[in-house]
Tab-separated table of C-alpha atoms and ligand atoms in Angstrom:
chain	number	residue	atom	x	y	z
A	1	MET	CA	0.000	0.000	0.000
A	2	ARG	CA	1.144	3.555	-0.620
A	3	ILE	CA	0.041	5.984	2.081
A	4	ALA	CA	0.326	9.767	1.965
A	5	THR	CA	0.224	12.058	4.969
A	6	LEU	CA	0.255	15.813	5.519
A	7	THR	CA	0.088	18.283	8.397
A	8	SER	CA	-2.250	21.242	8.044
A	9	GLY	CA	-3.338	24.283	10.090
A	10	GLY	CA	-1.370	25.617	13.056
A	11	ASP	CA	1.703	23.575	13.949
A	12	CYS	CA	2.165	22.042	17.390
A	13	PRO	CA	4.362	19.643	19.365
A	14	GLY	CA	3.641	15.998	18.533
A	15	LEU	CA	3.020	16.265	14.783
A	16	ASN	CA	6.356	14.571	14.107
A	17	ALA	CA	5.550	11.831	16.594
A	18	VAL	CA	2.377	11.052	14.579
A	19	ILE	CA	4.371	10.996	11.326
A	20	ARG	CA	6.924	8.655	12.912
A	21	GLY	CA	4.127	6.357	14.151
A	22	ILE	CA	2.589	6.207	10.665
A	23	VAL	CA	5.881	5.552	8.866
A	24	ARG	CA	7.163	2.911	11.280
A	25	THR	CA	3.860	1.018	11.382
A	26	ALA	CA	3.147	1.168	7.656
A	27	THR	CA	6.689	0.075	6.825
A	28	ALA	CA	7.444	-2.479	9.526
A	29	GLU	CA	3.997	-4.047	10.015
A	30	TYR	CA	2.786	-4.007	6.425
A	31	GLY	CA	5.770	-3.414	4.129
A	32	SER	CA	3.999	-0.330	2.763
A	33	THR	CA	5.513	2.987	1.694
A	34	VAL	CA	4.694	6.483	2.963
A	35	VAL	CA	5.017	9.861	1.302
A	36	GLY	CA	4.492	13.242	2.911
A	37	TYR	CA	2.927	16.248	1.168
A	38	GLN	CA	4.607	19.496	2.110
A	39	ASP	CA	2.953	22.553	3.661
A	40	GLY	CA	-0.490	21.052	4.191
A	41	TRP	CA	-3.251	21.064	1.566
A	42	VAL	CA	-1.260	23.473	-0.593
A	43	GLY	CA	1.435	20.818	-1.078
A	44	LEU	CA	-1.220	18.308	-2.107
A	45	LEU	CA	-2.704	20.750	-4.615
A	46	GLU	CA	0.743	21.585	-5.996
A	47	ASP	CA	1.941	17.977	-5.820
A	48	ARG	CA	4.933	18.705	-3.608
A	49	ARG	CA	5.791	15.451	-1.883
A	50	THR	CA	8.679	13.633	-0.340
A	51	GLN	CA	9.270	9.948	0.429
A	52	LEU	CA	9.457	9.120	4.147
A	53	TYR	CA	11.719	6.197	5.092
A	54	ASP	CA	11.701	4.093	8.240
A	55	ASP	CA	15.267	5.002	9.147
A	56	GLU	CA	17.214	6.665	11.940
A	57	SER	CA	16.173	10.147	10.890
A	58	ILE	CA	12.462	9.340	11.257
A	59	ASP	CA	13.193	7.803	14.640
A	60	ARG	CA	14.789	10.993	15.909
A	61	ILE	CA	11.815	13.230	15.137
A	62	LEU	CA	9.833	11.895	18.114
A	63	LEU	CA	11.050	14.726	20.326
A	64	ARG	CA	11.032	17.450	17.730
A	65	GLY	CA	8.377	20.176	17.851
A	66	GLY	CA	6.804	21.630	14.704
A	67	THR	CA	6.426	19.436	11.639
A	68	ILE	CA	9.103	18.091	9.298
A	69	LEU	CA	6.551	18.364	6.465
A	70	GLY	CA	5.770	22.021	7.021
A	71	THR	CA	2.202	23.226	7.374
A	72	GLY	CA	-0.099	25.856	5.954
A	73	ARG	CA	-3.628	27.108	5.764
A	74	LEU	CA	-5.933	27.211	2.760
A	75	HIS	CA	-9.328	28.867	2.423
A	76	PRO	CA	-12.014	26.140	2.194
A	77	ASN	CA	-13.261	27.579	-1.121
A	78	GLN	CA	-9.827	27.289	-2.730
A	79	PHE	CA	-9.630	23.739	-1.496
A	80	ARG	CA	-13.016	22.822	-2.900
A	81	GLU	CA	-12.165	24.357	-6.269
A	82	GLY	CA	-9.025	22.203	-6.384
A	83	ILE	CA	-10.740	18.828	-5.924
A	84	ASP	CA	-10.044	17.596	-9.475
A	85	GLN	CA	-6.378	18.542	-9.133
A	86	VAL	CA	-6.156	16.751	-5.801
A	87	LYS	CA	-7.688	13.588	-7.266
A	88	ALA	CA	-5.337	13.705	-10.260
A	89	ASN	CA	-2.278	14.230	-8.055
A	90	LEU	CA	-3.163	11.346	-5.757
A	91	GLU	CA	-3.797	9.075	-8.709
A	92	ASP	CA	-0.548	10.010	-10.471
A	93	ALA	CA	1.404	9.354	-7.288
A	94	GLY	CA	-0.321	5.968	-6.827
A	95	ILE	CA	-1.660	6.909	-3.380
A	96	ASP	CA	-4.036	4.339	-1.855
A	97	ALA	CA	-4.832	6.225	1.341
A	98	LEU	CA	-4.378	9.712	2.776
A	99	ILE	CA	-3.825	10.617	6.448
A	100	PRO	CA	-4.340	14.359	7.024
A	101	ILE	CA	-3.233	15.474	10.500
A	102	GLY	CA	-4.936	18.639	11.683
A	103	GLY	CA	-7.644	20.443	13.612
A	104	GLU	CA	-11.303	21.021	12.901
A	105	GLY	CA	-10.658	22.836	9.591
A	106	THR	CA	-8.334	20.104	8.343
A	107	LEU	CA	-10.748	17.362	9.315
A	108	LYS	CA	-13.534	19.218	7.470
A	109	GLY	CA	-11.233	19.112	4.446
A	110	ALA	CA	-10.659	15.403	5.081
A	111	LYS	CA	-14.404	14.798	5.189
A	112	TRP	CA	-14.856	16.736	1.960
A	113	LEU	CA	-12.254	14.496	0.262
A	114	SER	CA	-13.836	11.396	1.748
A	115	ASP	CA	-17.258	12.468	0.436
A	116	ASN	CA	-15.593	12.773	-2.950
A	117	GLY	CA	-14.408	9.182	-2.911
A	118	ILE	CA	-10.861	9.590	-1.566
A	119	PRO	CA	-9.804	7.017	1.074
A	120	VAL	CA	-9.017	9.136	4.130
A	121	VAL	CA	-8.201	8.552	7.818
A	122	GLY	CA	-7.911	11.735	9.911
A	123	VAL	CA	-5.758	12.437	12.963
A	124	PRO	CA	-7.106	15.132	15.342
A	125	LYS	CA	-4.624	17.825	16.310
A	126	THR	CA	-4.998	21.161	18.023
A	127	ILE	CA	-3.683	22.792	21.159
A	128	ASP	CA	-7.225	24.140	21.619
A	129	ASN	CA	-8.577	20.589	22.248
A	130	ASP	CA	-11.825	21.481	20.515
A	131	VAL	CA	-12.178	18.548	18.080
A	132	ASN	CA	-15.348	16.619	18.767
A	133	GLY	CA	-15.429	12.853	19.361
A	134	THR	CA	-12.058	12.554	21.074
A	135	ASP	CA	-11.233	13.015	24.751
A	136	TYR	CA	-7.982	14.805	23.943
A	137	THR	CA	-6.165	16.036	20.897
A	138	PHE	CA	-2.396	15.621	21.109
A	139	CYS	CA	-0.431	18.835	21.852
A	140	PHE	CA	-3.108	20.152	24.220
A	141	ASP	CA	-1.191	18.722	27.183
A	142	THR	CA	2.015	20.440	26.058
A	143	ALA	CA	0.250	23.793	25.638
A	144	VAL	CA	-1.309	23.464	29.103
A	145	SER	CA	2.105	22.624	30.611
A	146	VAL	CA	3.712	25.667	28.996
A	147	ALA	CA	0.877	27.944	30.139
A	148	THR	CA	0.918	26.476	33.662
A	149	ASP	CA	4.660	27.055	33.936
A	150	ALA	CA	4.128	30.680	32.886
A	151	ILE	CA	1.365	31.152	35.490
A	152	ASP	CA	3.575	29.608	38.202
A	153	ARG	CA	6.255	32.162	37.390
A	154	LEU	CA	3.809	35.064	37.344
A	155	HIS	CA	2.638	34.281	40.904
A	156	THR	CA	5.986	35.290	42.411
A	157	THR	CA	6.486	38.483	40.434
A	158	ALA	CA	2.819	39.484	40.952
A	159	GLU	CA	3.157	39.029	44.695
A	160	SER	CA	6.404	40.974	44.882
A	161	HIS	CA	4.811	43.967	43.141
A	162	ASN	CA	1.244	43.760	44.528
A	163	ARG	CA	-0.079	43.428	41.000
A	164	VAL	CA	-2.946	41.903	39.105
A	165	MET	CA	-1.478	39.758	36.334
A	166	ILE	CA	-3.525	38.872	33.287
A	167	VAL	CA	-2.333	35.868	31.285
A	168	GLU	CA	-3.858	35.580	27.815
A	169	VAL	CA	-3.681	32.056	26.408
A	170	MET	CA	-4.769	30.601	23.055
A	171	GLY	CA	-8.285	29.357	22.501
A	172	ARG	CA	-10.042	30.711	19.462
A	173	HIS	CA	-13.534	29.394	20.207
A	174	VAL	CA	-13.072	27.336	23.362
A	175	GLY	CA	-11.420	27.766	26.735
A	176	TRP	CA	-9.826	24.361	27.413
A	177	ILE	CA	-6.280	25.720	27.739
A	178	ALA	CA	-7.448	28.578	29.965
A	179	LEU	CA	-9.514	26.196	32.099
A	180	HIS	CA	-6.806	23.573	32.604
A	181	ALA	CA	-3.813	25.916	32.919
A	182	GLY	CA	-5.842	28.263	35.128
A	183	MET	CA	-6.839	25.439	37.470
A	184	ALA	CA	-3.362	23.875	37.491
A	185	GLY	CA	-1.752	27.272	38.086
A	186	GLY	CA	-4.138	28.329	40.855
A	187	ALA	CA	-5.552	31.312	38.961
A	188	HIS	CA	-7.956	33.582	40.848
A	189	TYR	CA	-10.250	33.990	37.839
A	190	ILE	CA	-10.575	32.209	34.496
A	191	VAL	CA	-12.274	33.690	31.460
A	192	VAL	CA	-13.353	31.393	28.594
A	193	PRO	CA	-15.210	32.047	25.305
A	194	GLU	CA	-18.064	29.693	26.256
A	195	HIS	CA	-19.078	31.969	29.158
A	196	PRO	CA	-19.188	35.667	28.278
A	197	PHE	CA	-17.584	37.465	31.219
A	198	ASP	CA	-18.920	40.219	33.441
A	199	ILE	CA	-16.178	42.758	34.129
A	200	ASN	CA	-18.015	43.835	37.299
A	201	ASP	CA	-17.674	40.334	38.711
A	202	ILE	CA	-13.967	40.131	37.847
A	203	CYS	CA	-13.325	43.515	39.509
A	204	LYS	CA	-15.406	42.602	42.551
A	205	ARG	CA	-13.402	39.402	43.072
A	206	MET	CA	-10.082	41.199	42.702
A	207	GLU	CA	-11.160	44.009	45.003
A	208	ARG	CA	-12.212	41.477	47.620
A	209	ARG	CA	-8.850	39.726	47.413
A	210	PHE	CA	-7.035	42.954	48.208
A	211	GLN	CA	-9.535	43.836	50.972
A	212	MET	CA	-8.868	40.419	52.549
A	213	GLY	CA	-5.178	41.245	52.673
A	214	GLU	CA	-4.049	39.276	49.614
A	215	LYS	CA	-1.315	41.055	47.724
A	216	TYR	CA	-1.982	40.045	44.136
A	217	GLY	CA	-4.300	38.369	41.662
A	218	ILE	CA	-3.857	36.125	38.614
A	219	ILE	CA	-6.470	36.078	35.861
A	220	VAL	CA	-6.245	33.644	32.935
A	221	VAL	CA	-8.083	34.731	29.796
A	222	ALA	CA	-8.660	32.768	26.579
A	223	GLU	CA	-7.959	34.899	23.507
A	224	GLY	CA	-11.473	34.314	22.122
A	225	ALA	CA	-13.293	35.452	25.284
A	226	LEU	CA	-16.000	38.108	24.963
A	227	PRO	CA	-17.800	40.351	27.478
A	228	LYS	CA	-21.440	39.790	28.376
A	229	GLU	CA	-23.589	41.919	26.129
A	230	GLY	CA	-24.059	45.455	27.436
A	231	THR	CA	-21.384	45.193	30.157
A	232	MET	CA	-18.446	46.880	28.404
A	233	ASP	CA	-17.285	48.045	24.985
A	234	PHE	CA	-15.132	45.695	22.999
A	235	ASP	CA	-14.257	45.775	19.343
A	236	GLU	CA	-14.397	42.146	18.158
A	237	GLY	CA	-11.821	41.133	15.568
A	238	GLU	CA	-12.475	40.546	11.898
A	239	GLU	CA	-11.860	37.521	9.684
A	240	ASP	CA	-8.480	36.829	8.084
A	241	GLN	CA	-7.948	35.525	4.530
A	242	PHE	CA	-8.572	31.937	5.673
A	243	GLY	CA	-11.943	32.798	7.223
A	244	HIS	CA	-10.555	32.689	10.790
A	245	LYS	CA	-11.473	35.203	13.433
A	246	THR	CA	-8.671	37.574	14.425
A	247	PHE	CA	-8.327	38.906	17.964
A	248	ASN	CA	-8.154	42.341	19.527
A	249	GLY	CA	-6.260	41.727	22.749
A	250	ILE	CA	-9.018	40.886	25.209
A	251	GLY	CA	-6.438	40.322	27.990
A	252	GLN	CA	-5.109	43.844	27.612
A	253	VAL	CA	-8.643	45.276	27.513
A	254	ILE	CA	-9.636	43.482	30.735
A	255	GLY	CA	-6.394	44.649	32.358
A	256	GLU	CA	-7.019	48.289	31.445
A	257	GLU	CA	-10.556	48.107	32.791
A	258	ILE	CA	-9.356	46.682	36.143
A	259	LYS	CA	-6.717	49.393	36.391
A	260	LYS	CA	-9.294	52.097	35.655
A	261	ARG	CA	-11.904	50.767	38.074
A	262	LEU	CA	-9.714	49.605	40.982
A	263	GLY	CA	-6.663	51.832	40.556
A	264	GLN	CA	-4.639	48.634	40.835
A	265	ASP	CA	-1.301	48.029	39.158
A	266	VAL	CA	-1.953	45.559	36.313
A	267	ARG	CA	0.284	43.790	33.772
A	268	THR	CA	-0.786	41.608	30.856
A	269	THR	CA	1.220	38.735	29.381
A	270	VAL	CA	0.175	37.249	26.049
A	271	LEU	CA	1.673	33.758	25.743
A	272	GLY	CA	0.891	33.399	22.033
A	273	HIS	CA	2.856	30.936	19.945
A	274	ILE	CA	5.151	29.932	22.810
A	275	GLN	CA	2.304	27.526	23.623
A	276	ARG	CA	2.711	25.866	20.248
A	277	GLY	CA	6.495	25.591	20.105
A	278	GLY	CA	9.086	23.165	21.429
A	279	THR	CA	9.147	19.571	22.572
A	280	PRO	CA	5.955	17.613	23.300
A	281	THR	CA	5.298	16.372	26.845
A	282	ALA	CA	5.588	12.633	27.522
A	283	PHE	CA	1.762	12.377	27.442
A	284	ASP	CA	1.608	13.999	24.002
A	285	ARG	CA	4.458	11.880	22.623
A	286	VAL	CA	2.595	8.735	23.607
A	287	LEU	CA	-0.815	9.942	22.407
A	288	ALA	CA	0.564	11.246	19.091
A	289	THR	CA	2.472	8.008	18.501
A	290	ARG	CA	-0.628	5.912	19.230
A	291	TYR	CA	-2.651	8.075	16.822
A	292	GLY	CA	-0.034	7.529	14.100
A	293	VAL	CA	0.123	3.767	14.632
A	294	HIS	CA	-3.675	3.407	14.645
A	295	ALA	CA	-4.161	5.667	11.614
A	296	ALA	CA	-1.729	3.516	9.605
A	297	ARG	CA	-3.499	0.340	10.746
A	298	ALA	CA	-6.916	1.828	9.873
A	299	CYS	CA	-5.685	2.478	6.319
A	300	HIS	CA	-4.589	-1.138	5.951
A	301	ASN	CA	-7.911	-2.340	7.363
A	302	GLY	CA	-9.814	-0.172	4.880
A	303	ASP	CA	-11.458	1.861	7.675
A	304	PHE	CA	-11.849	5.056	5.677
A	305	GLY	CA	-13.928	8.183	6.285
A	306	LYS	CA	-12.925	8.026	9.960
A	307	SER	CA	-10.699	9.805	12.414
A	308	VAL	CA	-8.654	8.196	15.179
A	309	ALA	CA	-9.803	9.315	18.623
A	310	LEU	CA	-8.929	8.795	22.267
A	311	ARG	CA	-11.933	7.423	24.191
A	312	GLY	CA	-11.040	6.676	27.763
A	313	GLU	CA	-7.990	4.386	27.631
A	314	HIS	CA	-8.434	3.314	24.033
A	315	ILE	CA	-7.740	4.651	20.572
A	316	GLU	CA	-10.905	4.182	18.529
A	317	LEU	CA	-12.196	5.277	15.144
A	318	VAL	CA	-15.019	7.812	14.907
A	319	ASP	CA	-16.787	8.943	11.744
A	320	LEU	CA	-15.405	12.157	10.303
A	321	ASP	CA	-19.014	13.394	10.501
A	322	VAL	CA	-18.778	13.194	14.282
A	323	ALA	CA	-15.332	14.808	14.434
A	324	VAL	CA	-16.483	17.869	12.482
A	325	GLY	CA	-20.123	17.908	13.576
A	326	LYS	CA	-19.568	20.521	16.280
A	327	LEU	CA	-16.775	22.030	18.349
A	328	LYS	CA	-16.018	20.385	21.673
A	329	SER	CA	-16.483	23.243	24.102
A	330	VAL	CA	-15.976	23.497	27.873
A	331	PRO	CA	-19.150	22.132	29.523
A	332	GLU	CA	-20.980	24.266	32.064
A	333	GLY	CA	-20.171	21.818	34.876
A	334	ARG	CA	-16.416	21.944	34.224
A	335	TYR	CA	-16.470	25.743	34.339
A	336	ARG	CA	-18.537	25.715	37.542
A	337	THR	CA	-15.922	23.473	39.164
A	338	ALA	CA	-13.202	25.969	38.260
A	339	GLN	CA	-15.390	28.816	39.554
A	340	ALA	CA	-15.373	27.247	42.998
A	341	LEU	CA	-11.735	28.263	43.276
A	342	PHE	CA	-12.106	31.861	42.007
A	343	GLY	CA	-11.261	34.855	44.162
B	401	F6P	O1	-6.206	26.742	16.308
B	401	F6P	C1	-5.085	26.731	17.093
B	401	F6P	C2	-4.570	28.112	17.341
B	401	F6P	O2	-3.465	27.875	18.118
B	401	F6P	C3	-5.547	29.080	17.990
B	401	F6P	O3	-5.704	28.940	19.363
B	401	F6P	C4	-4.959	30.405	17.599
B	401	F6P	O4	-5.921	31.425	17.583
B	401	F6P	C5	-4.453	30.138	16.244
B	401	F6P	O5	-4.124	28.781	16.193
B	401	F6P	C6	-3.303	31.022	15.830
B	401	F6P	O6	-2.772	30.576	14.638
B	401	F6P	P1	-1.774	31.350	13.662
B	401	F6P	O7	-1.280	32.580	14.356
B	401	F6P	O8	-0.699	30.385	13.405
B	401	F6P	O9	-2.567	31.654	12.448
């Protein structure tokens, strides 16, 4: 069998571990060959591919962040228009199965190809952890570890200066990173996109902390968070050329409001792409490797139109329909649990 893989959307730690899992399994278990398309869907459209061998160099990529194949984004319309080209390229290259590794947008692309008769097995990736049908996407754990480490460090400097520290983390539509890193880092308030925030409540909690003799406060904010309607002005971002929402610095805006209302010294740290760089955690290395191994096996078993997924202890296959059906957001109950520790 000849399998092709590609990495698409934002990069993250663990992509190489998936590639390694695919190559080693396809080669050693089945005697198959694997090629990688470069720079995501664009590489598939432009037929830019490279052979991946089960050798020492593939073995060493387990620890490496980013993606050896490169990644990119493509507007869904451009992708749809290129379907005939994609089919022709896959046929010319003698590809029997395609494993796209990516987030919700990539898996939508995978479903589109599958609906058009291309044998596809998806692998769910995103630091945001918002892909439906899987307990965890790989690289989420690494992002949470990076953000937690940053929050740990901010505690000491915040306390020394009697400051409120705002930490803005990634999370376009969902607040999983904010929720987990905020809880792990002992944040005094967590703001997530699923629950529009009330600035009055944030200020009240911070004010109370200082009245009780506490010297500082830590607030973790997901980049996609929005205020409750009518509570404060905020200019929401626009869409970029790929149809993704851009952001207008909600962490900074919340910080300025706290400073204005409480007269408190406030600093804002935006963690940004630091959360996506570097080496994957042990958890992510294992999860990403398992995803790669199972995706390769699914191709050989003819289980197409599916995505690998972590369900409890096991790697299972879920229909791509399920994976892209909706975003996996933070449930009310999980946020309420975090709220118990606010203030
Ligand atoms: O989707 C993952 C993500 O990390 C989002 O949380 C973030 O908004 C986005 O990617 C940023 O991507 P880039 O700056 O690479 O376009």
